């Protein structure tokens, strides 16, 4: 992982426009993942059954419920794989969050882990002093 060039880069990434762009990428990525991984799984059962001539007018309701069942399983898988957990390391979005990566890697990290971007990506802060 390549770190940025320092504080100047961090200030540049703290802009409203930058946050808007990365939030947009994360939101679009999240919506696309839901469509592809959840709705796509349910639709594959429905369409696949029709292609191989298992689904017809007589059993369409059965295949509708099977498709919904697969969609629920796909959603459970989606949540399991994408929701961040407390024990996740911060390096999913870079060692110090998404701002610690170069632009191309940062975009990829945000698109690969959109939930993490919204839940765990906080702006860089100044180091806290230990109080004894």
Short mmCIF file of C-alpha atoms in Angstrom, two decimals:
data_model
loop_
_atom_site.label_atom_id
_atom_site.label_comp_id
_atom_site.label_asym_id
_atom_site.label_seq_id
_atom_site.Cartn_x
_atom_site.Cartn_y
_atom_site.Cartn_z
CA UNK A 1 0.00 0.00 0.00
CA UNK A 2 1.46 3.34 -1.01
CA UNK A 3 0.91 6.14 1.45
CA UNK A 4 0.13 9.67 0.37
CA UNK A 5 2.60 12.49 0.29
CA UNK A 6 1.66 13.89 3.66
CA UNK A 7 -0.43 16.57 5.24
CA UNK A 8 -0.97 18.57 2.04
CA UNK A 9 -2.68 15.55 0.46
CA UNK A 10 -4.84 15.06 3.56
CA UNK A 11 -6.02 18.68 3.40
CA UNK A 12 -6.87 18.27 -0.28
CA UNK A 13 -8.93 15.16 0.50
CA UNK A 14 -10.85 16.94 3.23
CA UNK A 15 -12.76 19.12 0.73
CA UNK A 16 -16.53 18.94 0.29
CA UNK A 17 -16.18 18.11 -3.41
CA UNK A 18 -13.82 15.23 -2.67
CA UNK A 19 -16.16 13.77 -0.05
CA UNK A 20 -19.10 14.18 -2.44
CA UNK A 21 -17.27 12.34 -5.23
CA UNK A 22 -16.18 9.44 -3.01
CA UNK A 23 -19.58 9.22 -1.32
CA UNK A 24 -21.20 9.09 -4.77
CA UNK A 25 -18.85 6.30 -5.86
CA UNK A 26 -19.58 4.38 -2.67
CA UNK A 27 -23.37 4.81 -3.02
CA UNK A 28 -23.38 3.80 -6.68
CA UNK A 29 -21.14 0.83 -5.88
CA UNK A 30 -23.45 -0.22 -3.05
CA UNK A 31 -26.55 -0.02 -5.26
CA UNK A 32 -24.85 -1.92 -8.09
CA UNK A 33 -23.73 -4.64 -5.69
CA UNK A 34 -27.29 -5.03 -4.38
CA UNK A 35 -28.66 -5.25 -7.91
CA UNK A 36 -26.03 -7.72 -9.07
CA UNK A 37 -25.59 -9.87 -5.98
CA UNK A 38 -29.12 -9.92 -4.54
CA UNK A 39 -31.63 -9.17 -7.28
CA UNK A 40 -29.40 -10.90 -9.82
CA UNK A 41 -29.37 -14.11 -7.77
CA UNK A 42 -33.16 -14.15 -7.49
CA UNK A 43 -33.56 -13.27 -11.16
CA UNK A 44 -31.15 -16.01 -12.20
CA UNK A 45 -33.40 -18.63 -10.60
CA UNK A 46 -36.50 -17.19 -12.23
CA UNK A 47 -34.94 -16.78 -15.68
CA UNK A 48 -32.94 -20.01 -15.53
CA UNK A 49 -36.06 -22.00 -14.74
CA UNK A 50 -37.73 -20.52 -17.79
CA UNK A 51 -34.77 -21.17 -20.08
CA UNK A 52 -34.63 -24.87 -19.23
CA UNK A 53 -38.44 -25.05 -19.43
CA UNK A 54 -39.00 -25.85 -15.76
CA UNK A 55 -41.19 -22.80 -15.21
CA UNK A 56 -44.52 -22.51 -16.98
CA UNK A 57 -47.95 -20.96 -16.35
CA UNK A 58 -48.97 -23.82 -14.06
CA UNK A 59 -46.06 -23.54 -11.62
CA UNK A 60 -45.09 -19.84 -11.92
CA UNK A 61 -46.16 -19.13 -8.32
CA UNK A 62 -43.89 -21.90 -7.01
CA UNK A 63 -40.93 -20.52 -8.97
CA UNK A 64 -41.75 -17.01 -7.75
CA UNK A 65 -41.42 -18.20 -4.14
CA UNK A 66 -38.26 -20.17 -4.93
CA UNK A 67 -36.81 -17.07 -6.54
CA UNK A 68 -37.73 -14.96 -3.49
CA UNK A 69 -36.15 -17.58 -1.21
CA UNK A 70 -32.91 -17.47 -3.19
CA UNK A 71 -33.08 -13.67 -3.09
CA UNK A 72 -33.32 -13.79 0.72
CA UNK A 73 -30.30 -16.11 0.86
CA UNK A 74 -28.39 -13.80 -1.50
CA UNK A 75 -29.26 -10.83 0.71
CA UNK A 76 -28.04 -12.70 3.81
CA UNK A 77 -24.78 -13.46 1.99
CA UNK A 78 -24.51 -9.83 0.86
CA UNK A 79 -24.92 -8.54 4.42
CA UNK A 80 -22.49 -11.11 5.84
CA UNK A 81 -19.79 -10.20 3.33
CA UNK A 82 -20.25 -6.43 3.28
CA UNK A 83 -21.21 -5.16 6.71
CA UNK A 84 -18.14 -4.12 8.68
CA UNK A 85 -17.54 -5.76 12.03
CA UNK A 86 -15.76 -4.29 15.05
CA UNK A 87 -12.84 -6.67 14.66
CA UNK A 88 -12.20 -5.70 11.01
CA UNK A 89 -8.86 -4.06 10.56
CA UNK A 90 -8.76 -0.53 9.13
CA UNK A 91 -6.54 -1.64 6.25
CA UNK A 92 -9.58 -2.70 4.20
CA UNK A 93 -9.72 0.95 3.14
CA UNK A 94 -6.02 1.56 3.63
CA UNK A 95 -3.88 1.63 6.75
CA UNK A 96 -5.33 4.96 7.87
CA UNK A 97 -8.65 4.90 6.02
CA UNK A 98 -9.44 5.59 2.36
CA UNK A 99 -7.37 8.77 2.36
CA UNK A 100 -4.16 6.78 2.89
CA UNK A 101 -4.23 5.32 -0.61
CA UNK A 102 -3.38 6.81 -3.99
CA UNK A 103 -6.39 7.94 -6.02
CA UNK A 104 -6.81 4.79 -8.16
CA UNK A 105 -6.41 2.50 -5.13
CA UNK A 106 -8.70 4.72 -3.08
CA UNK A 107 -11.47 4.51 -5.71
CA UNK A 108 -11.06 0.75 -5.89
CA UNK A 109 -11.18 0.40 -2.09
CA UNK A 110 -14.32 2.55 -1.88
CA UNK A 111 -16.02 0.59 -4.67
CA UNK A 112 -14.96 -2.77 -3.22
CA UNK A 113 -16.12 -1.91 0.32
CA UNK A 114 -18.88 0.73 0.13
CA UNK A 115 -20.34 -0.11 3.56
CA UNK A 116 -16.91 0.31 5.09
CA UNK A 117 -16.56 3.72 3.46
CA UNK A 118 -19.81 4.98 4.99
CA UNK A 119 -19.40 3.35 8.39
CA UNK A 120 -15.67 3.39 9.08
CA UNK A 121 -14.13 6.09 6.91
CA UNK A 122 -13.58 9.08 9.11
CA UNK A 123 -11.53 12.11 8.14
CA UNK A 124 -7.95 12.05 9.35
CA UNK A 125 -7.65 13.59 12.76
CA UNK A 126 -4.79 14.99 14.71
CA UNK A 127 -3.22 12.47 17.05
CA UNK A 128 -4.70 12.54 20.53
CA UNK A 129 -2.38 13.10 23.44
CA UNK A 130 -2.39 10.44 26.10
CA UNK A 131 -3.75 11.56 29.42
CA UNK A 132 -2.35 9.60 32.33
#
